[in-house]
Amino acid sequence: MERFSNNISDAYLLQKIYCKTMTRKNKLSCGLDLDFDSNIENALECSSGEGYDFVCLDIVNPEKKTHFLKAASGDKLGDKTKPEFMLIGQEWCSLVVGKVSKWLTLNSGLDGQKACAENAVTQELNFAAYLSLPAVLVYLQTQDCASLAKTIYTHLLTSHHGMTVWVNVPLTVGPGKINGVEEADEENTSHEKQDSWHWWNKFRCLCGQHNRIGLALEITADLPDELVLKQWLGEPIRSVVLPTSVFLTNKKGFPVLSRAHQFLMMQLLRLNCQIVVTGGNEHDSGLRVYQQYVNHLFSSHPPLGQYEAFAQGYEDYLQAPLQPLMDNLESATYETFEKDPIKYQMYEEAIYKCLSKKSKDNKSDSHLVLMVLGAGRGPLVRASLRAARQAKVKVKCYAVEKNANAAVTLELLRQHEWMNDDVTIISSDMRKWKAPELADVIVSELLGSFGDNELSPECLDGAERFLKPDAISIPCNYTSYLSPVSSQKLYNEVTGAGLLDKEKRHDAAFETPYVVRIHNCHELAEPKKVFYFSHPKPKADNNSQISENNQYLSNVRYAELSFDVNKSSMLHGFAGYFHCTLFDDVCISIVPQTHSPGMFSWFPIFFPLLTPISVKQGDVVNVNMWRCCSATKVWYEWAVTEPYTSPIHNPAGRSYTIGL
Amino acid sequence: MERFSNNISDAYLLQKIYCKTMTRKNKLSCGLDLDFDSNIENALECSSGEGYDFVCLDIVNPEKKTHFLKAASGDKLGDKTKPEFMLIGQEWCSLVVGKVSKWLTLNSGLDGQKACAENAVTQELNFAAYLSLPAVLVYLQTQDCASLAKTIYTHLLTSHHGMTVWVNVPLTVGPGKINGVEEADEENTSHEKQDSWHWWNKFRCLCGQHNRIGLALEITADLPDELVLKQWLGEPIRSVVLPTSVFLTNKKGFPVLSRAHQFLMMQLLRLNCQIVVTGGNEHDSGLRVYQQYVNHLFSSHPPLGQYEAFAQGYEDYLQAPLQPLMDNLESATYETFEKDPIKYQMYEEAIYKCLSKKSKDNKSDSHLVLMVLGAGRGPLVRASLRAARQAKVKVKCYAVEKNANAAVTLELLRQHEWMNDDVTIISSDMRKWKAPELADVIVSELLGSFGDNELSPECLDGAERFLKPDAISIPCNYTSYLSPVSSQKLYNEVTGAGLLDKEKRHDAAFETPYVVRIHNCHELAEPKKVFYFSHPKPKADNNSQISENNQYLSNVRYAELSFDVNKSSMLHGFAGYFHCTLFDDVCISIVPQTHSPGMFSWFPIFFPLLTPISVKQGDVVNVNMWRCCSATKVWYEWAVTEPYTSPIHNPAGRSYTIGL
Ligand SMILES: C[S@@+](CC[C@H](N)C(=O)[O-])C[C@H]1O[C@@H](n2cnc3c(N)ncnc32)[C@H](O)[C@@H]1O
Ligand SMILES: C[S@@+](CC[C@H](N)C(=O)[O-])C[C@H]1O[C@@H](n2cnc3c(N)ncnc32)[C@H](O)[C@@H]1O
């Protein structure tokens, strides 16, 4: 979210923001799947009249199948496609999604027939590209999809157009229904053959998870269990294919979806995909009613929460994490921070509780020394002064800020807003500042999405010199969290980011964490704790032989985490979060399970994997995480060691470091 | 072998040939592992007197362990290492392999201790590098090796020296012996914990299979079963550590190895590794006897066969496959071909059998028209003429050759050697030649290591025009074979090749097959048939609806192969071979199981995988292979679909094609 620097090249950002604007929409886009037979002109007019935004049309006449078998060269296509394709104006082609002949995409046992089918598919794809259709639909009907994958992949790599491929995959496959052939196989294999997610997974892996291959998820009457549904949510769903036969009829004779289907559709609609209504008109009121029903569903979404509203448009949009220590933030960035409705409230409460406790313990009537470290444009100074007033405690306040520009703002605030309070502005790095007195309380907010990744530990270490022995730090401690995630979308985004900087190692983009509103994603297990930091630093235990090297006295960390995976998936990386105790029971958190409601200052962090790892149901995922420190920088390294071992990512900080 | 073009940049070849010379040796290199206590000067002198080539020495005194625990900075190293390291001449450092403290490489439960151990290991590595030691020994004693791997990997990536790391791994680990701790774990995990190959595999995967990490395989008294032994043979074994305790004593009181150990040692010595004798002197005759015994084993190798002798120095040395169609071969290359002691013999026999049969069928007394297609410098013409004389058949011989330079040689041969025979030299591409008459027999050798990869099918298709209806082609048919292999050595070679050409995609080197004498390799299963070609082409079946597209009439091919893997391993790629029927029962083959003895014209071909795939015991490996053709080129594409799916390699021939 706002927490990004412009490490990622501007061109990329621009391009991304452009996409963002393009895909952010308030109306659902709904298409109608038509038979080849229908008169196109009428059908188009009528479907648009019925409120549909686009149509899906066969590229060639399915009736001409036998003829086609003999054709190997393009010049025969003329008799098999619709004349309208050529005769009607080009504009409406942008409203047509081409359907590749279904029967061609079945892997035929006959070698000759297979080769012929591959040629024919290529021919249809070329023709669709020639017409500049925005997308084509390809039907995945079996797990024997290697040759189809090769044909599609070759087409995407060799033709010069932007057409996307929507791979139609049914949500479930009934036993014995595959390909019409009875299955009597060994249990395990047969299980995978009946699991359409495995078809899809094989297909997209063969195609190198190409970013122009999207999923057209076909809803079935039977719904799989919740785990299977979740499995799909990390996939790049471009459209949802909704057969009219899936609808029930309500008392008034109108089509409606079952509760379970409605719930599923609501989840899918969050992913910004398009809808394709397919199948015959099974209700009396015309095809319009299906579209109306889906649009009704879409608009009956509960209104977005503060966090969701803020995050809209940032979904799956990669940002380089802030480096507030090395870089100076802009005033506008502070302004965005300050809009957070929750963060400052929690800080004020924590400061209030802390000052109340301090003043109870503190017998004398003297003032308390409170230092805001990294004061920015002053919101935490303001919160501190308010809390002090409320707790009826006299405070002497220092506002320390290393951004000299922000210090100007602070000085102005001191003169105009805080002239009746005892506030001193210090334009200095807290690690170098020679404090004139010791602090009772220090208040700071130097947290990144992964807790320590904006170097709060190192900065606050630098402040230890000027703390009273019983000083309190707000925050008291913070913990990072990690969970394994599957998201082809994020994988494609990282690949895209990697293509931009040709100067860097080709895999540098995969050895960098990103701040991102993770959205089109499937979390394979709940997050677990990674690193813990507390302030002030715990005292060294002098009895311990190894005291000097105790890692809790340094900021070096190592953790190994194990996750049980209960559904097969591709592991693309890890989502990172933090939980922070400000004081006593006052916490802020971006861990999904304990997220502070409405707080939008932080999006999660994403640690990618260079090579996606195929995880099978029942596998354990083991990840190793290191926090490494040198004299000038800090960085993370990570590696997976189960179900099998990846290389260590970002060794020696070769691709990504945070400057001290 | 000789079948390579200079596609791979010359610098690389030079570098490689340099290495080749360096590593080709006739004497075994044998080192002695010494205690820290021993007086180095004496020990060195004495061990060299005893016939050892190098010694292994602790970098620091193992006694100083407790002291060291407190040390975090380098300045403490002074009291812990040997003064000799600094005081004696630098030259002998090249004869020392440094041993990293064993106790440091155990993963300690205590975080502080672990961090300290990491620092200490780095310190020892830095010191060894400072002394320019050629190698260090690191001890892998548990499967908890993530932090050790990170330390070593970081060292290799950040320090500027050529020191290699020998990772000492015991061949077997007795149950309960791991780390001295009793194991009472879940069966499967515990199994892997006791399998030292898994320790090694985890370690080298974490280190990105870095090419300066080699294996120091420590022989144990107990030997594992043959499958486990084979599992090690694909690993980059740099040295074999041989404890004196493993030796038996023969009647005369001398140390000897058991038969099983001898057999193992013979296999390992083939890999050109060095030997380290370790442990106390357990025999009366001094340490010399161990070295003498091992050298005796080494020199009692049976003499090399013709193939092995020819192949010596080419082991695991990657070559770009020949492109004899696009490029013109040099005379020297033909000369190497012609040295093969078997190939021409088999051709002569096949031609003899073919002509005999033809003349029996042929009632009239007219001559037979025999065409040698791709005659080179004439050896197959010579074989044909000899076979005809022997079969007492009159032949009219055409020698067709597209290399105009070789045609000059042929013309000279015609005038001086074949002046009494009916030989016509045609300087032309067989695909374009307008033959003055039709052929009874065509003889060609256009085979690559993978059979069809030098485009024999396409060339011979071009000759179909001038065949009599009952014409015979020698060869009649050929079949390619493929087997899954594990070889970190080959993987590292491909990685190295990829670093040379910065112009290409970073993964282009992994989408290219190589001709290579595969040596340091573990074949995971026996080869299986892939593509089959026969000549003349089978006639089209006119009844078949799909006749025009029958792939056996085109040279497009697709095959899917399944292999059962009976031992966990890393899959790095596939080895390719061919089997060819020249005529009747006369065959030539480079498939290991049926290899024509002594024939050295072809080394195997290797198809790499971009990302090595971890294969578990009992897994099935599924590979898909395509032979693709366009108007101007031919190429292969390949993908693995079990145990999980890789991307399609070389899609659309983007990294490698063979020009038509
Ligand atoms: C995340 S911003 C928080 C600003 C403000 N306290 C708020 O909550 O809106 C962190 C601030 O700390 C400052 N900062 C970071 N490291 C610092 C250091 N070592 N010494 C002083 N200020 C520092 C940055 O310049 C930045 O203004
Ligand atoms: C592998 S060499 C064999 C040479 C020789 N027959 C021998 O066995 O030593 C193949 C030869 O075929 C020639 N050749 C390849 N394609 C050809 C074509 N289309 N027409 C004519 N000659 C060809 C090459 O120039 C080369 O001399």
PDB file of N, CA, C and O in Angstrom, chain B residues 353-403:
ATOM      1  N   LYS B 353      25.238 -58.783 -47.095  1.00  0.00           N
ATOM      2  CA  LYS B 353      24.010 -59.564 -46.964  1.00  0.00           C
ATOM      3  C   LYS B 353      22.921 -59.043 -47.885  1.00  0.00           C
ATOM      4  O   LYS B 353      22.174 -59.807 -48.500  1.00  0.00           O
ATOM      5  N   CYS B 354      22.837 -57.752 -48.001  1.00  0.00           N
ATOM      6  CA  CYS B 354      21.801 -57.127 -48.818  1.00  0.00           C
ATOM      7  C   CYS B 354      22.033 -57.433 -50.298  1.00  0.00           C
ATOM      8  O   CYS B 354      21.113 -57.844 -51.021  1.00  0.00           O
ATOM      9  N   LEU B 355      23.283 -57.282 -50.756  1.00  0.00           N
ATOM     10  CA  LEU B 355      23.579 -57.528 -52.170  1.00  0.00           C
ATOM     11  C   LEU B 355      23.368 -58.999 -52.506  1.00  0.00           C
ATOM     12  O   LEU B 355      22.844 -59.338 -53.578  1.00  0.00           O
ATOM     13  N   SER B 356      23.770 -59.892 -51.602  1.00  0.00           N
ATOM     14  CA  SER B 356      23.579 -61.329 -51.829  1.00  0.00           C
ATOM     15  C   SER B 356      22.111 -61.641 -52.039  1.00  0.00           C
ATOM     16  O   SER B 356      21.708 -62.343 -52.966  1.00  0.00           O
ATOM     17  N   LYS B 357      21.289 -61.079 -51.161  1.00  0.00           N
ATOM     18  CA  LYS B 357      19.862 -61.316 -51.258  1.00  0.00           C
ATOM     19  C   LYS B 357      19.310 -60.753 -52.565  1.00  0.00           C
ATOM     20  O   LYS B 357      18.594 -61.441 -53.301  1.00  0.00           O
ATOM     21  N   LYS B 358      19.682 -59.527 -52.859  1.00  0.00           N
ATOM     22  CA  LYS B 358      19.230 -58.874 -54.092  1.00  0.00           C
ATOM     23  C   LYS B 358      19.585 -59.709 -55.318  1.00  0.00           C
ATOM     24  O   LYS B 358      18.776 -59.896 -56.235  1.00  0.00           O
ATOM     25  N   SER B 359      20.828 -60.219 -55.333  1.00  0.00           N
ATOM     26  CA  SER B 359      21.261 -60.935 -56.542  1.00  0.00           C
ATOM     27  C   SER B 359      20.543 -62.270 -56.655  1.00  0.00           C
ATOM     28  O   SER B 359      20.310 -62.776 -57.750  1.00  0.00           O
ATOM     29  N   LYS B 360      20.172 -62.849 -55.492  1.00  0.00           N
ATOM     30  CA  LYS B 360      19.400 -64.091 -55.532  1.00  0.00           C
ATOM     31  C   LYS B 360      18.010 -63.831 -56.112  1.00  0.00           C
ATOM     32  O   LYS B 360      17.513 -64.562 -56.955  1.00  0.00           O
ATOM     33  N   ASP B 361      17.365 -62.734 -55.648  1.00  0.00           N
ATOM     34  CA  ASP B 361      16.022 -62.377 -56.122  1.00  0.00           C
ATOM     35  C   ASP B 361      16.040 -61.976 -57.587  1.00  0.00           C
ATOM     36  O   ASP B 361      15.077 -62.172 -58.333  1.00  0.00           O
ATOM     37  N   ASN B 362      17.153 -61.360 -57.959  1.00  0.00           N
ATOM     38  CA  ASN B 362      17.292 -60.745 -59.266  1.00  0.00           C
ATOM     39  C   ASN B 362      17.663 -61.806 -60.308  1.00  0.00           C
ATOM     40  O   ASN B 362      18.804 -62.242 -60.378  1.00  0.00           O
ATOM     41  N   LYS B 363      16.696 -62.241 -61.133  1.00  0.00           N
ATOM     42  CA  LYS B 363      16.958 -63.330 -62.085  1.00  0.00           C
ATOM     43  C   LYS B 363      17.964 -62.910 -63.169  1.00  0.00           C
ATOM     44  O   LYS B 363      18.923 -63.600 -63.447  1.00  0.00           O
ATOM     45  N   SER B 364      17.743 -61.754 -63.765  1.00  0.00           N
ATOM     46  CA  SER B 364      18.614 -61.317 -64.857  1.00  0.00           C
ATOM     47  C   SER B 364      20.037 -61.066 -64.359  1.00  0.00           C
ATOM     48  O   SER B 364      20.284 -60.982 -63.158  1.00  0.00           O
ATOM     49  N   ASP B 365      20.947 -60.917 -65.279  1.00  0.00           N
ATOM     50  CA  ASP B 365      22.354 -60.792 -64.913  1.00  0.00           C
ATOM     51  C   ASP B 365      22.827 -59.329 -64.859  1.00  0.00           C
ATOM     52  O   ASP B 365      24.012 -59.060 -64.770  1.00  0.00           O
ATOM     53  N   SER B 366      21.833 -58.412 -64.941  1.00  0.00           N
ATOM     54  CA  SER B 366      22.220 -56.994 -64.986  1.00  0.00           C
ATOM     55  C   SER B 366      22.818 -56.539 -63.647  1.00  0.00           C
ATOM     56  O   SER B 366      22.640 -57.186 -62.625  1.00  0.00           O
ATOM     57  N   HIS B 367      23.500 -55.436 -63.682  1.00  0.00           N
ATOM     58  CA  HIS B 367      24.133 -54.918 -62.463  1.00  0.00           C
ATOM     59  C   HIS B 367      23.084 -54.300 -61.538  1.00  0.00           C
ATOM     60  O   HIS B 367      21.954 -54.018 -61.933  1.00  0.00           O
ATOM     61  N   LEU B 368      23.521 -54.080 -60.273  1.00  0.00           N
ATOM     62  CA  LEU B 368      22.676 -53.399 -59.285  1.00  0.00           C
ATOM     63  C   LEU B 368      23.165 -51.961 -59.126  1.00  0.00           C
ATOM     64  O   LEU B 368      24.371 -51.692 -59.176  1.00  0.00           O
ATOM     65  N   VAL B 369      22.214 -51.061 -58.962  1.00  0.00           N
ATOM     66  CA  VAL B 369      22.580 -49.659 -58.738  1.00  0.00           C
ATOM     67  C   VAL B 369      22.636 -49.394 -57.240  1.00  0.00           C
ATOM     68  O   VAL B 369      21.634 -49.531 -56.528  1.00  0.00           O
ATOM     69  N   LEU B 370      23.830 -49.059 -56.754  1.00  0.00           N
ATOM     70  CA  LEU B 370      24.033 -48.790 -55.318  1.00  0.00           C
ATOM     71  C   LEU B 370      24.459 -47.338 -55.152  1.00  0.00           C
ATOM     72  O   LEU B 370      25.376 -46.875 -55.830  1.00  0.00           O
ATOM     73  N   MET B 371      23.773 -46.631 -54.283  1.00  0.00           N
ATOM     74  CA  MET B 371      24.127 -45.228 -54.070  1.00  0.00           C
ATOM     75  C   MET B 371      24.541 -45.021 -52.625  1.00  0.00           C
ATOM     76  O   MET B 371      23.815 -45.394 -51.706  1.00  0.00           O
ATOM     77  N   VAL B 372      25.727 -44.431 -52.449  1.00  0.00           N
ATOM     78  CA  VAL B 372      26.144 -44.049 -51.104  1.00  0.00           C
ATOM     79  C   VAL B 372      25.765 -42.577 -50.936  1.00  0.00           C
ATOM     80  O   VAL B 372      26.277 -41.718 -51.653  1.00  0.00           O
ATOM     81  N   LEU B 373      24.853 -42.333 -50.028  1.00  0.00           N
ATOM     82  CA  LEU B 373      24.311 -40.977 -49.876  1.00  0.00           C
ATOM     83  C   LEU B 373      24.971 -40.305 -48.675  1.00  0.00           C
ATOM     84  O   LEU B 373      24.798 -40.731 -47.534  1.00  0.00           O
ATOM     85  N   GLY B 374      25.712 -39.283 -48.919  1.00  0.00           N
ATOM     86  CA  GLY B 374      26.538 -38.659 -47.874  1.00  0.00           C
ATOM     87  C   GLY B 374      27.812 -39.474 -47.733  1.00  0.00           C
ATOM     88  O   GLY B 374      28.078 -40.073 -46.698  1.00  0.00           O
ATOM     89  N   ALA B 375      28.604 -39.468 -48.801  1.00  0.00           N
ATOM     90  CA  ALA B 375      29.730 -40.413 -48.864  1.00  0.00           C
ATOM     91  C   ALA B 375      30.957 -39.924 -48.096  1.00  0.00           C
ATOM     92  O   ALA B 375      31.879 -40.705 -47.848  1.00  0.00           O
ATOM     93  N   GLY B 376      30.996 -38.652 -47.713  1.00  0.00           N
ATOM     94  CA  GLY B 376      32.149 -38.144 -46.972  1.00  0.00           C
ATOM     95  C   GLY B 376      33.428 -38.331 -47.764  1.00  0.00           C
ATOM     96  O   GLY B 376      33.497 -37.951 -48.938  1.00  0.00           O
ATOM     97  N   ARG B 377      34.439 -38.907 -47.143  1.00  0.00           N
ATOM     98  CA  ARG B 377      35.692 -39.164 -47.826  1.00  0.00           C
ATOM     99  C   ARG B 377      35.762 -40.606 -48.347  1.00  0.00           C
ATOM    100  O   ARG B 377      36.841 -41.142 -48.587  1.00  0.00           O
ATOM    101  N   GLY B 378      34.607 -41.260 -48.438  1.00  0.00           N
ATOM    102  CA  GLY B 378      34.558 -42.498 -49.187  1.00  0.00           C
ATOM    103  C   GLY B 378      34.578 -43.845 -48.483  1.00  0.00           C
ATOM    104  O   GLY B 378      34.510 -44.875 -49.157  1.00  0.00           O
ATOM    105  N   PRO B 379      34.653 -43.910 -47.156  1.00  0.00           N
ATOM    106  CA  PRO B 379      34.791 -45.236 -46.526  1.00  0.00           C
ATOM    107  C   PRO B 379      33.621 -46.181 -46.809  1.00  0.00           C
ATOM    108  O   PRO B 379      33.829 -47.381 -46.927  1.00  0.00           O
ATOM    109  N   LEU B 380      32.418 -45.610 -46.948  1.00  0.00           N
ATOM    110  CA  LEU B 380      31.280 -46.501 -47.226  1.00  0.00           C
ATOM    111  C   LEU B 380      31.264 -46.938 -48.688  1.00  0.00           C
ATOM    112  O   LEU B 380      30.711 -47.985 -49.025  1.00  0.00           O
ATOM    113  N   VAL B 381      31.864 -46.134 -49.564  1.00  0.00           N
ATOM    114  CA  VAL B 381      32.020 -46.550 -50.962  1.00  0.00           C
ATOM    115  C   VAL B 381      32.970 -47.758 -50.990  1.00  0.00           C
ATOM    116  O   VAL B 381      32.683 -48.804 -51.606  1.00  0.00           O
ATOM    117  N   ARG B 382      34.065 -47.603 -50.247  1.00  0.00           N
ATOM    118  CA  ARG B 382      35.055 -48.681 -50.169  1.00  0.00           C
ATOM    119  C   ARG B 382      34.406 -49.950 -49.632  1.00  0.00           C
ATOM    120  O   ARG B 382      34.549 -51.038 -50.208  1.00  0.00           O
ATOM    121  N   ALA B 383      33.639 -49.805 -48.557  1.00  0.00           N
ATOM    122  CA  ALA B 383      32.985 -50.977 -47.958  1.00  0.00           C
ATOM    123  C   ALA B 383      32.019 -51.603 -48.960  1.00  0.00           C
ATOM    124  O   ALA B 383      31.927 -52.840 -49.070  1.00  0.00           O
ATOM    125  N   SER B 384      31.320 -50.757 -49.717  1.00  0.00           N
ATOM    126  CA  SER B 384      30.346 -51.270 -50.688  1.00  0.00           C
ATOM    127  C   SER B 384      31.041 -52.070 -51.779  1.00  0.00           C
ATOM    128  O   SER B 384      30.581 -53.165 -52.155  1.00  0.00           O
ATOM    129  N   LEU B 385      32.149 -51.521 -52.277  1.00  0.00           N
ATOM    130  CA  LEU B 385      32.851 -52.208 -53.371  1.00  0.00           C
ATOM    131  C   LEU B 385      33.390 -53.553 -52.888  1.00  0.00           C
ATOM    132  O   LEU B 385      33.293 -54.571 -53.580  1.00  0.00           O
ATOM    133  N   ARG B 386      33.924 -53.554 -51.664  1.00  0.00           N
ATOM    134  CA  ARG B 386      34.440 -54.812 -51.104  1.00  0.00           C
ATOM    135  C   ARG B 386      33.325 -55.832 -50.953  1.00  0.00           C
ATOM    136  O   ARG B 386      33.472 -57.001 -51.305  1.00  0.00           O
ATOM    137  N   ALA B 387      32.188 -55.367 -50.412  1.00  0.00           N
ATOM    138  CA  ALA B 387      31.052 -56.272 -50.197  1.00  0.00           C
ATOM    139  C   ALA B 387      30.563 -56.837 -51.528  1.00  0.00           C
ATOM    140  O   ALA B 387      30.226 -58.023 -51.637  1.00  0.00           O
ATOM    141  N   ALA B 388      30.553 -55.999 -52.572  1.00  0.00           N
ATOM    142  CA  ALA B 388      30.071 -56.446 -53.887  1.00  0.00           C
ATOM    143  C   ALA B 388      30.998 -57.526 -54.445  1.00  0.00           C
ATOM    144  O   ALA B 388      30.533 -58.544 -54.969  1.00  0.00           O
ATOM    145  N   ARG B 389      32.318 -57.283 -54.309  1.00  0.00           N
ATOM    146  CA  ARG B 389      33.268 -58.286 -54.790  1.00  0.00           C
ATOM    147  C   ARG B 389      33.032 -59.602 -54.076  1.00  0.00           C
ATOM    148  O   ARG B 389      32.963 -60.659 -54.691  1.00  0.00           O
ATOM    149  N   GLN B 390      32.880 -59.505 -52.740  1.00  0.00           N
ATOM    150  CA  GLN B 390      32.705 -60.718 -51.941  1.00  0.00           C
ATOM    151  C   GLN B 390      31.410 -61.443 -52.314  1.00  0.00           C
ATOM    152  O   GLN B 390      31.382 -62.671 -52.403  1.00  0.00           O
ATOM    153  N   ALA B 391      30.369 -60.679 -52.591  1.00  0.00           N
ATOM    154  CA  ALA B 391      29.080 -61.300 -52.945  1.00  0.00           C
ATOM    155  C   ALA B 391      29.009 -61.642 -54.423  1.00  0.00           C
ATOM    156  O   ALA B 391      28.002 -62.168 -54.902  1.00  0.00           O
ATOM    157  N   LYS B 392      30.080 -61.304 -55.123  1.00  0.00           N
ATOM    158  CA  LYS B 392      30.147 -61.571 -56.562  1.00  0.00           C
ATOM    159  C   LYS B 392      28.973 -60.948 -57.286  1.00  0.00           C
ATOM    160  O   LYS B 392      28.254 -61.597 -58.057  1.00  0.00           O
ATOM    161  N   VAL B 393      28.752 -59.678 -57.018  1.00  0.00           N
ATOM    162  CA  VAL B 393      27.660 -58.932 -57.634  1.00  0.00           C
ATOM    163  C   VAL B 393      28.270 -57.748 -58.358  1.00  0.00           C
ATOM    164  O   VAL B 393      29.154 -57.077 -57.838  1.00  0.00           O
ATOM    165  N   LYS B 394      27.793 -57.497 -59.575  1.00  0.00           N
ATOM    166  CA  LYS B 394      28.244 -56.304 -60.285  1.00  0.00           C
ATOM    167  C   LYS B 394      27.436 -55.111 -59.781  1.00  0.00           C
ATOM    168  O   LYS B 394      26.200 -55.167 -59.753  1.00  0.00           O
ATOM    169  N   VAL B 395      28.108 -54.047 -59.364  1.00  0.00           N
ATOM    170  CA  VAL B 395      27.366 -52.853 -58.944  1.00  0.00           C
ATOM    171  C   VAL B 395      27.813 -51.637 -59.729  1.00  0.00           C
ATOM    172  O   VAL B 395      28.972 -51.523 -60.128  1.00  0.00           O
ATOM    173  N   LYS B 396      26.813 -50.785 -59.965  1.00  0.00           N
ATOM    174  CA  LYS B 396      27.127 -49.452 -60.453  1.00  0.00           C
ATOM    175  C   LYS B 396      26.968 -48.530 -59.247  1.00  0.00           C
ATOM    176  O   LYS B 396      25.905 -48.502 -58.596  1.00  0.00           O
ATOM    177  N   CYS B 397      28.014 -47.823 -58.912  1.00  0.00           N
ATOM    178  CA  CYS B 397      28.012 -47.088 -57.637  1.00  0.00           C
ATOM    179  C   CYS B 397      27.994 -45.584 -57.868  1.00  0.00           C
ATOM    180  O   CYS B 397      28.789 -45.045 -58.646  1.00  0.00           O
ATOM    181  N   TYR B 398      27.049 -44.893 -57.197  1.00  0.00           N
ATOM    182  CA  TYR B 398      27.046 -43.430 -57.153  1.00  0.00           C
ATOM    183  C   TYR B 398      27.453 -43.002 -55.747  1.00  0.00           C
ATOM    184  O   TYR B 398      26.942 -43.549 -54.764  1.00  0.00           O
ATOM    185  N   ALA B 399      28.367 -42.062 -55.663  1.00  0.00           N
ATOM    186  CA  ALA B 399      28.736 -41.514 -54.354  1.00  0.00           C
ATOM    187  C   ALA B 399      28.270 -40.061 -54.311  1.00  0.00           C
ATOM    188  O   ALA B 399      28.826 -39.208 -55.000  1.00  0.00           O
ATOM    189  N   VAL B 400      27.214 -39.803 -53.526  1.00  0.00           N
ATOM    190  CA  VAL B 400      26.610 -38.470 -53.466  1.00  0.00           C
ATOM    191  C   VAL B 400      27.083 -37.771 -52.198  1.00  0.00           C
ATOM    192  O   VAL B 400      26.999 -38.341 -51.101  1.00  0.00           O
ATOM    193  N   GLU B 401      27.558 -36.573 -52.362  1.00  0.00           N
ATOM    194  CA  GLU B 401      28.052 -35.848 -51.180  1.00  0.00           C
ATOM    195  C   GLU B 401      27.809 -34.356 -51.365  1.00  0.00           C
ATOM    196  O   GLU B 401      28.170 -33.779 -52.385  1.00  0.00           O
ATOM    197  N   LYS B 402      27.199 -33.711 -50.354  1.00  0.00           N
ATOM    198  CA  LYS B 402      26.869 -32.294 -50.497  1.00  0.00           C
ATOM    199  C   LYS B 402      28.040 -31.402 -50.078  1.00  0.00           C
ATOM    200  O   LYS B 402      28.073 -30.213 -50.398  1.00  0.00           O
ATOM    201  N   ASN B 403      29.002 -31.942 -49.359  1.00  0.00           N
ATOM    202  CA  ASN B 403      30.186 -31.171 -48.998  1.00  0.00           C
ATOM    203  C   ASN B 403      31.142 -31.173 -50.182  1.00  0.00           C
ATOM    204  O   ASN B 403      31.825 -32.161 -50.459  1.00  0.00           O
TER     205      ASN B 403
END
